[in-house]
Amino acid sequence: MTLSNELQELKEFHCDERCVLSVYLNTNPADPEQQKGAWRIHLKNGLKRIDEYLTLANNEDEIKAYRAVKEKVMNEIEHNQFELNKGVVIFASATPELWSVHYVQVPVKTSFHWENHAVTEELKYMLKAYPESGVVLPSFGEVKIIDTAMGVVFDEWTYAFDSGLEVWKEQEGTNSSQTKGSGGTKRDDLDDRLRENLERFYKDMGTVVERLKKEKKWREIHVMGEADLANSFAKTLREKPQSTVHKNMNNRSASRILAEVFEK
């Protein structure tokens, strides 16, 4: 299920009485306000305030329902405390049952809600800013494809380019007098064939990207690479990419690549 589909299901989730705990928690270690695990204090205090409010209301069934999901949420986050990214978004209910957890790599504003529905407004804005997307990095030697949404990498594929030119190493070692000819040089012919094969490879990869877009329900495609290579690959796509970034980042981490694409 795509995040967009899950968001739609969350929007439609309701119960007769208040039963849904919605948690947005900023756990970004680079945030000055989150130094030394300050998220633990924010989590504890935020959930405690709701508990105190419900205790004053003195509805035993509601208190019981809230404390059950509160405990589950706290255990979930504590259990994954060493794998936290920039934020956590959780929607939880005991009856009817709901359990939706997202560890995201995008900014999250801490808030806690206890309602008869999932509070999804912030999640909607997060997904709008960082939608389901394919990020394609064409280079001379390969094409890398990243499947992402909300800053999270769900899958990666790398396709290596085989030039198909068996004479490459032999030609590379010949001297200038051997490579000259009346219509140019053998190196010129080789470069032309290499470019043709690379363009053929990109065309095939464009078909792969179009197929993945359909399968993964990507709303956007972004292409990143050296200017001539990125532009060449972008032309293989049926629709113009959402963005074409002229920067070679094939050797960078996926998080750096996504930050470059979505946060500029």
PDB file of C-alpha atoms in Angstrom:
ATOM      1  CA  MET A   1       0.000   0.000   0.000  1.00  0.00           C
ATOM      2  CA  THR A   2       1.311   3.437  -0.902  1.00  0.00           C
ATOM      3  CA  LEU A   3       1.497   6.199   1.699  1.00  0.00           C
ATOM      4  CA  SER A   4      -1.150   8.140  -0.223  1.00  0.00           C
ATOM      5  CA  ASN A   5      -3.532   5.182   0.021  1.00  0.00           C
ATOM      6  CA  GLU A   6      -2.753   4.747   3.701  1.00  0.00           C
ATOM      7  CA  LEU A   7      -3.370   8.446   4.301  1.00  0.00           C
ATOM      8  CA  GLN A   8      -6.788   8.100   2.683  1.00  0.00           C
ATOM      9  CA  GLU A   9      -7.636   5.143   4.937  1.00  0.00           C
ATOM     10  CA  LEU A  10      -6.534   7.110   7.981  1.00  0.00           C
ATOM     11  CA  LYS A  11      -8.773  10.013   6.961  1.00  0.00           C
ATOM     12  CA  GLU A  12     -11.732   7.638   6.827  1.00  0.00           C
ATOM     13  CA  PHE A  13     -11.045   6.055  10.238  1.00  0.00           C
ATOM     14  CA  HIS A  14     -13.557   7.123  12.919  1.00  0.00           C
ATOM     15  CA  CYS A  15     -14.988   5.804  16.148  1.00  0.00           C
ATOM     16  CA  ASP A  16     -18.068   6.794  18.167  1.00  0.00           C
ATOM     17  CA  GLU A  17     -16.071   7.966  21.183  1.00  0.00           C
ATOM     18  CA  ARG A  18     -12.522   9.298  21.410  1.00  0.00           C
ATOM     19  CA  CYS A  19     -10.253   6.341  20.743  1.00  0.00           C
ATOM     20  CA  VAL A  20      -7.387   7.424  18.440  1.00  0.00           C
ATOM     21  CA  LEU A  21      -4.017   8.592  19.690  1.00  0.00           C
ATOM     22  CA  SER A  22      -2.121  10.583  17.050  1.00  0.00           C
ATOM     23  CA  VAL A  23       1.543  11.240  17.820  1.00  0.00           C
ATOM     24  CA  TYR A  24       3.928  13.494  15.916  1.00  0.00           C
ATOM     25  CA  LEU A  25       7.365  13.437  17.545  1.00  0.00           C
ATOM     26  CA  ASN A  26      10.464  15.378  16.504  1.00  0.00           C
ATOM     27  CA  THR A  27      13.488  13.125  17.082  1.00  0.00           C
ATOM     28  CA  ASN A  28      15.937  14.938  14.804  1.00  0.00           C
ATOM     29  CA  PRO A  29      19.378  14.722  16.494  1.00  0.00           C
ATOM     30  CA  ALA A  30      20.538  17.757  14.471  1.00  0.00           C
ATOM     31  CA  ASP A  31      17.814  19.948  16.012  1.00  0.00           C
ATOM     32  CA  PRO A  32      19.287  22.043  18.886  1.00  0.00           C
ATOM     33  CA  GLU A  33      16.068  21.481  20.846  1.00  0.00           C
ATOM     34  CA  GLN A  34      16.545  17.707  20.665  1.00  0.00           C
ATOM     35  CA  GLN A  35      19.988  17.510  22.245  1.00  0.00           C
ATOM     36  CA  LYS A  36      20.637  14.646  24.659  1.00  0.00           C
ATOM     37  CA  GLY A  37      17.446  12.820  23.709  1.00  0.00           C
ATOM     38  CA  ALA A  38      15.045  15.617  24.649  1.00  0.00           C
ATOM     39  CA  TRP A  39      12.361  13.806  22.632  1.00  0.00           C
ATOM     40  CA  ARG A  40      11.965  11.404  25.568  1.00  0.00           C
ATOM     41  CA  ILE A  41      10.870  14.292  27.815  1.00  0.00           C
ATOM     42  CA  HIS A  42       8.529  15.677  25.149  1.00  0.00           C
ATOM     43  CA  LEU A  43       6.994  12.247  24.620  1.00  0.00           C
ATOM     44  CA  LYS A  44       6.508  11.601  28.332  1.00  0.00           C
ATOM     45  CA  ASN A  45       5.082  15.056  29.065  1.00  0.00           C
ATOM     46  CA  GLY A  46       2.806  15.142  26.035  1.00  0.00           C
ATOM     47  CA  LEU A  47       1.214  11.790  26.819  1.00  0.00           C
ATOM     48  CA  LYS A  48       1.031  12.646  30.525  1.00  0.00           C
ATOM     49  CA  ARG A  49      -0.982  15.825  29.832  1.00  0.00           C
ATOM     50  CA  ILE A  50      -3.611  13.844  27.935  1.00  0.00           C
ATOM     51  CA  ASP A  51      -3.740  11.293  30.768  1.00  0.00           C
ATOM     52  CA  GLU A  52      -4.268  14.057  33.349  1.00  0.00           C
ATOM     53  CA  TYR A  53      -7.052  15.609  31.256  1.00  0.00           C
ATOM     54  CA  LEU A  54      -8.854  12.266  30.939  1.00  0.00           C
ATOM     55  CA  THR A  55      -8.449  11.577  34.663  1.00  0.00           C
ATOM     56  CA  LEU A  56     -10.261  14.836  35.408  1.00  0.00           C
ATOM     57  CA  ALA A  57     -13.044  13.848  33.005  1.00  0.00           C
ATOM     58  CA  ASN A  58     -13.370  10.602  35.005  1.00  0.00           C
ATOM     59  CA  ASN A  59     -14.463   8.329  32.149  1.00  0.00           C
ATOM     60  CA  GLU A  60     -13.038   4.960  33.151  1.00  0.00           C
ATOM     61  CA  ASP A  61     -13.579   3.275  29.770  1.00  0.00           C
ATOM     62  CA  GLU A  62     -11.878   6.110  27.929  1.00  0.00           C
ATOM     63  CA  ILE A  63      -8.972   6.188  30.383  1.00  0.00           C
ATOM     64  CA  LYS A  64      -8.501   2.440  29.980  1.00  0.00           C
ATOM     65  CA  ALA A  65      -8.535   2.698  26.165  1.00  0.00           C
ATOM     66  CA  TYR A  66      -6.078   5.597  26.171  1.00  0.00           C
ATOM     67  CA  ARG A  67      -3.599   4.008  28.553  1.00  0.00           C
ATOM     68  CA  ALA A  68      -3.559   0.807  26.506  1.00  0.00           C
ATOM     69  CA  VAL A  69      -2.518   2.579  23.305  1.00  0.00           C
ATOM     70  CA  LYS A  70      -0.242   4.999  25.181  1.00  0.00           C
ATOM     71  CA  GLU A  71       1.744   2.066  26.546  1.00  0.00           C
ATOM     72  CA  LYS A  72       1.974   0.503  23.094  1.00  0.00           C
ATOM     73  CA  VAL A  73       3.224   3.759  21.560  1.00  0.00           C
ATOM     74  CA  MET A  74       5.857   4.288  24.250  1.00  0.00           C
ATOM     75  CA  ASN A  75       7.112   0.712  23.894  1.00  0.00           C
ATOM     76  CA  GLU A  76       7.315   1.064  20.115  1.00  0.00           C
ATOM     77  CA  ILE A  77       9.435   4.207  20.258  1.00  0.00           C
ATOM     78  CA  GLU A  78      11.671   3.026  23.097  1.00  0.00           C
ATOM     79  CA  HIS A  79      12.268  -0.270  21.315  1.00  0.00           C
ATOM     80  CA  ASN A  80      13.460   1.593  18.213  1.00  0.00           C
ATOM     81  CA  GLN A  81      15.226   4.481  19.950  1.00  0.00           C
ATOM     82  CA  PHE A  82      18.598   3.713  18.330  1.00  0.00           C
ATOM     83  CA  GLU A  83      17.126   3.680  14.827  1.00  0.00           C
ATOM     84  CA  LEU A  84      15.244   6.968  14.995  1.00  0.00           C
ATOM     85  CA  ASN A  85      15.450   9.332  12.040  1.00  0.00           C
ATOM     86  CA  LYS A  86      14.169  12.908  12.036  1.00  0.00           C
ATOM     87  CA  GLY A  87      10.727  12.065  13.321  1.00  0.00           C
ATOM     88  CA  VAL A  88       8.062   9.527  14.217  1.00  0.00           C
ATOM     89  CA  VAL A  89       4.377   9.587  13.289  1.00  0.00           C
ATOM     90  CA  ILE A  90       2.016   7.082  14.951  1.00  0.00           C
ATOM     91  CA  PHE A  91      -1.750   6.559  14.848  1.00  0.00           C
ATOM     92  CA  ALA A  92      -3.064   4.036  17.369  1.00  0.00           C
ATOM     93  CA  SER A  93      -6.425   2.757  18.574  1.00  0.00           C
ATOM     94  CA  ALA A  94      -7.417  -0.369  20.504  1.00  0.00           C
ATOM     95  CA  THR A  95     -11.093  -0.581  19.506  1.00  0.00           C
ATOM     96  CA  PRO A  96     -11.574  -0.436  16.602  1.00  0.00           C
ATOM     97  CA  GLU A  97      -7.990  -1.527  16.009  1.00  0.00           C
ATOM     98  CA  LEU A  98      -5.572   0.880  14.346  1.00  0.00           C
ATOM     99  CA  TRP A  99      -1.765   0.765  14.296  1.00  0.00           C
ATOM    100  CA  SER A 100       0.098   2.924  11.801  1.00  0.00           C
ATOM    101  CA  VAL A 101       3.784   3.759  12.400  1.00  0.00           C
ATOM    102  CA  HIS A 102       6.095   5.888  10.255  1.00  0.00           C
ATOM    103  CA  TYR A 103       9.754   6.680  10.968  1.00  0.00           C
ATOM    104  CA  VAL A 104      10.423   9.598   8.642  1.00  0.00           C
ATOM    105  CA  GLN A 105      13.414  11.592   7.411  1.00  0.00           C
ATOM    106  CA  VAL A 106      11.581  14.913   7.158  1.00  0.00           C
ATOM    107  CA  PRO A 107      10.915  17.670   9.716  1.00  0.00           C
ATOM    108  CA  VAL A 108       8.187  16.853  12.244  1.00  0.00           C
ATOM    109  CA  LYS A 109       6.548  19.269  14.680  1.00  0.00           C
ATOM    110  CA  THR A 110       5.846  17.523  18.000  1.00  0.00           C
ATOM    111  CA  SER A 111       2.158  17.241  18.921  1.00  0.00           C
ATOM    112  CA  PHE A 112      -0.204  14.771  20.593  1.00  0.00           C
ATOM    113  CA  HIS A 113      -3.916  14.274  19.935  1.00  0.00           C
ATOM    114  CA  TRP A 114      -6.645  12.089  21.450  1.00  0.00           C
ATOM    115  CA  GLU A 115      -9.733  12.240  19.236  1.00  0.00           C
ATOM    116  CA  ASN A 116     -12.422  10.094  17.616  1.00  0.00           C
ATOM    117  CA  HIS A 117     -10.401  10.208  14.374  1.00  0.00           C
ATOM    118  CA  ALA A 118      -6.802  10.201  13.226  1.00  0.00           C
ATOM    119  CA  VAL A 119      -5.365  13.722  13.071  1.00  0.00           C
ATOM    120  CA  THR A 120      -3.761  13.581   9.638  1.00  0.00           C
ATOM    121  CA  GLU A 121      -3.331  17.221   8.583  1.00  0.00           C
ATOM    122  CA  GLU A 122       0.402  17.388   9.266  1.00  0.00           C
ATOM    123  CA  LEU A 123       0.989  14.010   7.629  1.00  0.00           C
ATOM    124  CA  LYS A 124      -0.865  15.271   4.559  1.00  0.00           C
ATOM    125  CA  TYR A 125       1.428  18.313   4.318  1.00  0.00           C
ATOM    126  CA  MET A 126       4.529  16.161   4.854  1.00  0.00           C
ATOM    127  CA  LEU A 127       3.509  13.819   2.050  1.00  0.00           C
ATOM    128  CA  LYS A 128       2.726  16.752  -0.223  1.00  0.00           C
ATOM    129  CA  ALA A 129       6.236  18.140   0.313  1.00  0.00           C
ATOM    130  CA  TYR A 130       7.933  14.721   0.047  1.00  0.00           C
ATOM    131  CA  PRO A 131       5.611  12.575  -2.117  1.00  0.00           C
ATOM    132  CA  GLU A 132       6.060   9.066  -3.457  1.00  0.00           C
ATOM    133  CA  SER A 133       8.844   9.591  -5.965  1.00  0.00           C
ATOM    134  CA  GLY A 134      11.498   7.970  -8.068  1.00  0.00           C
ATOM    135  CA  VAL A 135      14.933   9.608  -8.007  1.00  0.00           C
ATOM    136  CA  VAL A 136      17.102   8.594 -10.962  1.00  0.00           C
ATOM    137  CA  LEU A 137      20.879   9.122 -11.070  1.00  0.00           C
ATOM    138  CA  PRO A 138      22.308   8.428 -14.526  1.00  0.00           C
ATOM    139  CA  SER A 139      26.085   8.372 -14.837  1.00  0.00           C
ATOM    140  CA  PHE A 140      28.504   7.089 -17.446  1.00  0.00           C
ATOM    141  CA  GLY A 141      28.882   3.692 -15.768  1.00  0.00           C
ATOM    142  CA  GLU A 142      25.416   3.047 -14.327  1.00  0.00           C
ATOM    143  CA  VAL A 143      21.913   4.222 -13.573  1.00  0.00           C
ATOM    144  CA  LYS A 144      20.798   4.282  -9.944  1.00  0.00           C
ATOM    145  CA  ILE A 145      17.083   4.453  -9.057  1.00  0.00           C
ATOM    146  CA  ILE A 146      15.714   5.284  -5.586  1.00  0.00           C
ATOM    147  CA  ASP A 147      12.134   4.636  -4.458  1.00  0.00           C
ATOM    148  CA  THR A 148      11.231   7.170  -1.748  1.00  0.00           C
ATOM    149  CA  ALA A 149       8.515   9.042   0.129  1.00  0.00           C
ATOM    150  CA  MET A 150       8.758  11.409   3.121  1.00  0.00           C
ATOM    151  CA  GLY A 151      12.535  11.170   2.991  1.00  0.00           C
ATOM    152  CA  VAL A 152      12.545   7.396   3.534  1.00  0.00           C
ATOM    153  CA  VAL A 153      14.237   5.049   1.058  1.00  0.00           C
ATOM    154  CA  PHE A 154      12.014   2.032   0.407  1.00  0.00           C
ATOM    155  CA  ASP A 155      14.114   0.435  -2.316  1.00  0.00           C
ATOM    156  CA  GLU A 156      17.155   1.021  -4.539  1.00  0.00           C
ATOM    157  CA  TRP A 157      18.221  -0.446  -7.875  1.00  0.00           C
ATOM    158  CA  THR A 158      21.501  -0.072  -9.748  1.00  0.00           C
ATOM    159  CA  TYR A 159      21.902  -0.994 -13.415  1.00  0.00           C
ATOM    160  CA  ALA A 160      25.452  -1.179 -14.802  1.00  0.00           C
ATOM    161  CA  PHE A 161      26.254   0.030 -18.304  1.00  0.00           C
ATOM    162  CA  ASP A 162      28.007  -2.494 -20.561  1.00  0.00           C
ATOM    163  CA  SER A 163      29.423  -0.535 -23.505  1.00  0.00           C
ATOM    164  CA  GLY A 164      29.497  -3.643 -25.703  1.00  0.00           C
ATOM    165  CA  LEU A 165      32.795  -2.453 -27.240  1.00  0.00           C
ATOM    166  CA  GLU A 166      35.306  -5.268 -26.975  1.00  0.00           C
ATOM    167  CA  VAL A 167      38.005  -3.108 -28.619  1.00  0.00           C
ATOM    168  CA  TRP A 168      38.016  -0.446 -25.895  1.00  0.00           C
ATOM    169  CA  LYS A 169      41.148  -1.607 -24.065  1.00  0.00           C
ATOM    170  CA  GLU A 170      43.019  -2.348 -27.294  1.00  0.00           C
ATOM    171  CA  GLN A 171      42.253   1.064 -28.767  1.00  0.00           C
ATOM    172  CA  GLU A 172      43.172   2.775 -25.522  1.00  0.00           C
ATOM    173  CA  GLY A 173      46.755   1.596 -25.880  1.00  0.00           C
ATOM    174  CA  THR A 174      47.395   2.482 -29.546  1.00  0.00           C
ATOM    175  CA  ASN A 175      49.599   5.451 -30.492  1.00  0.00           C
ATOM    176  CA  SER A 176      48.538   8.495 -32.477  1.00  0.00           C
ATOM    177  CA  SER A 177      50.087   7.372 -35.765  1.00  0.00           C
ATOM    178  CA  GLN A 178      48.066   4.173 -35.683  1.00  0.00           C
ATOM    179  CA  THR A 179      44.762   5.875 -34.951  1.00  0.00           C
ATOM    180  CA  LYS A 180      44.821   8.502 -37.691  1.00  0.00           C
ATOM    181  CA  GLY A 181      42.652   7.988 -40.765  1.00  0.00           C
ATOM    182  CA  SER A 182      41.335   9.931 -43.697  1.00  0.00           C
ATOM    183  CA  GLY A 183      37.890  10.422 -42.145  1.00  0.00           C
ATOM    184  CA  GLY A 184      38.987  11.133 -38.579  1.00  0.00           C
ATOM    185  CA  THR A 185      40.406   8.766 -35.963  1.00  0.00           C
ATOM    186  CA  LYS A 186      39.487   5.342 -34.707  1.00  0.00           C
ATOM    187  CA  ARG A 187      39.057   6.992 -31.324  1.00  0.00           C
ATOM    188  CA  ASP A 188      36.408   9.292 -32.838  1.00  0.00           C
ATOM    189  CA  ASP A 189      34.585   6.267 -34.252  1.00  0.00           C
ATOM    190  CA  LEU A 190      34.836   4.541 -30.895  1.00  0.00           C
ATOM    191  CA  ASP A 191      33.522   7.580 -29.015  1.00  0.00           C
ATOM    192  CA  ASP A 192      30.561   7.803 -31.404  1.00  0.00           C
ATOM    193  CA  ARG A 193      29.720   4.137 -30.895  1.00  0.00           C
ATOM    194  CA  LEU A 194      30.146   4.505 -27.143  1.00  0.00           C
ATOM    195  CA  ARG A 195      27.733   7.449 -27.105  1.00  0.00           C
ATOM    196  CA  GLU A 196      25.226   5.520 -29.227  1.00  0.00           C
ATOM    197  CA  ASN A 197      25.375   2.540 -26.878  1.00  0.00           C
ATOM    198  CA  LEU A 198      25.031   4.788 -23.833  1.00  0.00           C
ATOM    199  CA  GLU A 199      21.961   6.467 -25.336  1.00  0.00           C
ATOM    200  CA  ARG A 200      20.488   3.043 -26.102  1.00  0.00           C
ATOM    201  CA  PHE A 201      21.145   2.015 -22.500  1.00  0.00           C
ATOM    202  CA  TYR A 202      19.430   5.171 -21.215  1.00  0.00           C
ATOM    203  CA  LYS A 203      16.437   4.515 -23.460  1.00  0.00           C
ATOM    204  CA  ASP A 204      16.088   1.016 -21.994  1.00  0.00           C
ATOM    205  CA  MET A 205      16.442   2.442 -18.477  1.00  0.00           C
ATOM    206  CA  GLY A 206      13.786   5.045 -19.270  1.00  0.00           C
ATOM    207  CA  THR A 207      11.399   2.160 -19.949  1.00  0.00           C
ATOM    208  CA  VAL A 208      12.342   0.603 -16.602  1.00  0.00           C
ATOM    209  CA  VAL A 209      11.688   3.897 -14.801  1.00  0.00           C
ATOM    210  CA  GLU A 210       8.285   4.279 -16.484  1.00  0.00           C
ATOM    211  CA  ARG A 211       7.355   0.737 -15.387  1.00  0.00           C
ATOM    212  CA  LEU A 212       8.464   1.403 -11.803  1.00  0.00           C
ATOM    213  CA  LYS A 213       6.513   4.658 -11.770  1.00  0.00           C
ATOM    214  CA  LYS A 214       3.343   2.724 -12.523  1.00  0.00           C
ATOM    215  CA  GLU A 215       4.092  -0.109 -10.082  1.00  0.00           C
ATOM    216  CA  LYS A 216       5.185   2.119  -7.200  1.00  0.00           C
ATOM    217  CA  LYS A 217       2.547   4.805  -7.835  1.00  0.00           C
ATOM    218  CA  TRP A 218       5.185   7.542  -8.022  1.00  0.00           C
ATOM    219  CA  ARG A 219       3.735  11.020  -8.218  1.00  0.00           C
ATOM    220  CA  GLU A 220       7.064  12.529  -9.240  1.00  0.00           C
ATOM    221  CA  ILE A 221      10.304  11.583 -10.976  1.00  0.00           C
ATOM    222  CA  HIS A 222      13.530  13.499 -10.328  1.00  0.00           C
ATOM    223  CA  VAL A 223      16.713  13.107 -12.393  1.00  0.00           C
ATOM    224  CA  MET A 224      20.139  13.995 -10.989  1.00  0.00           C
ATOM    225  CA  GLY A 225      23.534  13.807 -12.654  1.00  0.00           C
ATOM    226  CA  GLU A 226      26.115  15.644 -14.717  1.00  0.00           C
ATOM    227  CA  ALA A 227      24.309  18.083 -17.003  1.00  0.00           C
ATOM    228  CA  ASP A 228      24.693  16.282 -20.341  1.00  0.00           C
ATOM    229  CA  LEU A 229      23.924  12.860 -18.878  1.00  0.00           C
ATOM    230  CA  ALA A 230      20.953  14.050 -16.799  1.00  0.00           C
ATOM    231  CA  ASN A 231      19.475  15.943 -19.753  1.00  0.00           C
ATOM    232  CA  SER A 232      20.010  12.970 -22.053  1.00  0.00           C
ATOM    233  CA  PHE A 233      18.237  10.630 -19.660  1.00  0.00           C
ATOM    234  CA  ALA A 234      15.365  13.066 -19.015  1.00  0.00           C
ATOM    235  CA  LYS A 235      14.597  13.025 -22.750  1.00  0.00           C
ATOM    236  CA  THR A 236      13.907   9.274 -22.619  1.00  0.00           C
ATOM    237  CA  LEU A 237      10.908   9.786 -20.300  1.00  0.00           C
ATOM    238  CA  ARG A 238       7.409  10.238 -21.677  1.00  0.00           C
ATOM    239  CA  GLU A 239       6.730  13.099 -19.268  1.00  0.00           C
ATOM    240  CA  LYS A 240       9.133  15.825 -18.225  1.00  0.00           C
ATOM    241  CA  PRO A 241      10.682  15.066 -14.797  1.00  0.00           C
ATOM    242  CA  GLN A 242       9.558  17.118 -11.818  1.00  0.00           C
ATOM    243  CA  SER A 243      13.153  18.330 -11.596  1.00  0.00           C
ATOM    244  CA  THR A 244      16.507  17.780 -13.290  1.00  0.00           C
ATOM    245  CA  VAL A 245      19.426  18.480 -10.962  1.00  0.00           C
ATOM    246  CA  HIS A 246      22.815  18.966 -12.618  1.00  0.00           C
ATOM    247  CA  LYS A 247      25.030  17.429  -9.973  1.00  0.00           C
ATOM    248  CA  ASN A 248      26.847  14.087  -9.784  1.00  0.00           C
ATOM    249  CA  MET A 249      26.028  12.499  -6.412  1.00  0.00           C
ATOM    250  CA  ASN A 250      26.166   8.794  -7.297  1.00  0.00           C
ATOM    251  CA  ASN A 251      28.738   8.139  -4.581  1.00  0.00           C
ATOM    252  CA  ARG A 252      26.831  10.018  -1.880  1.00  0.00           C
ATOM    253  CA  SER A 253      24.456   8.466   0.646  1.00  0.00           C
ATOM    254  CA  ALA A 254      20.767   8.192  -0.190  1.00  0.00           C
ATOM    255  CA  SER A 255      19.917  10.686   2.571  1.00  0.00           C
ATOM    256  CA  ARG A 256      22.267  13.299   1.046  1.00  0.00           C
ATOM    257  CA  ILE A 257      20.786  12.686  -2.389  1.00  0.00           C
ATOM    258  CA  LEU A 258      17.195  13.104  -1.155  1.00  0.00           C
ATOM    259  CA  ALA A 259      18.095  16.251   0.772  1.00  0.00           C
ATOM    260  CA  GLU A 260      19.593  17.723  -2.394  1.00  0.00           C
ATOM    261  CA  VAL A 261      16.474  16.900  -4.406  1.00  0.00           C
ATOM    262  CA  PHE A 262      13.700  17.837  -1.978  1.00  0.00           C
ATOM    263  CA  GLU A 263      15.170  20.476   0.318  1.00  0.00           C
ATOM    264  CA  LYS A 264      16.633  22.923  -2.199  1.00  0.00           C
TER     265      LYS A 264
END
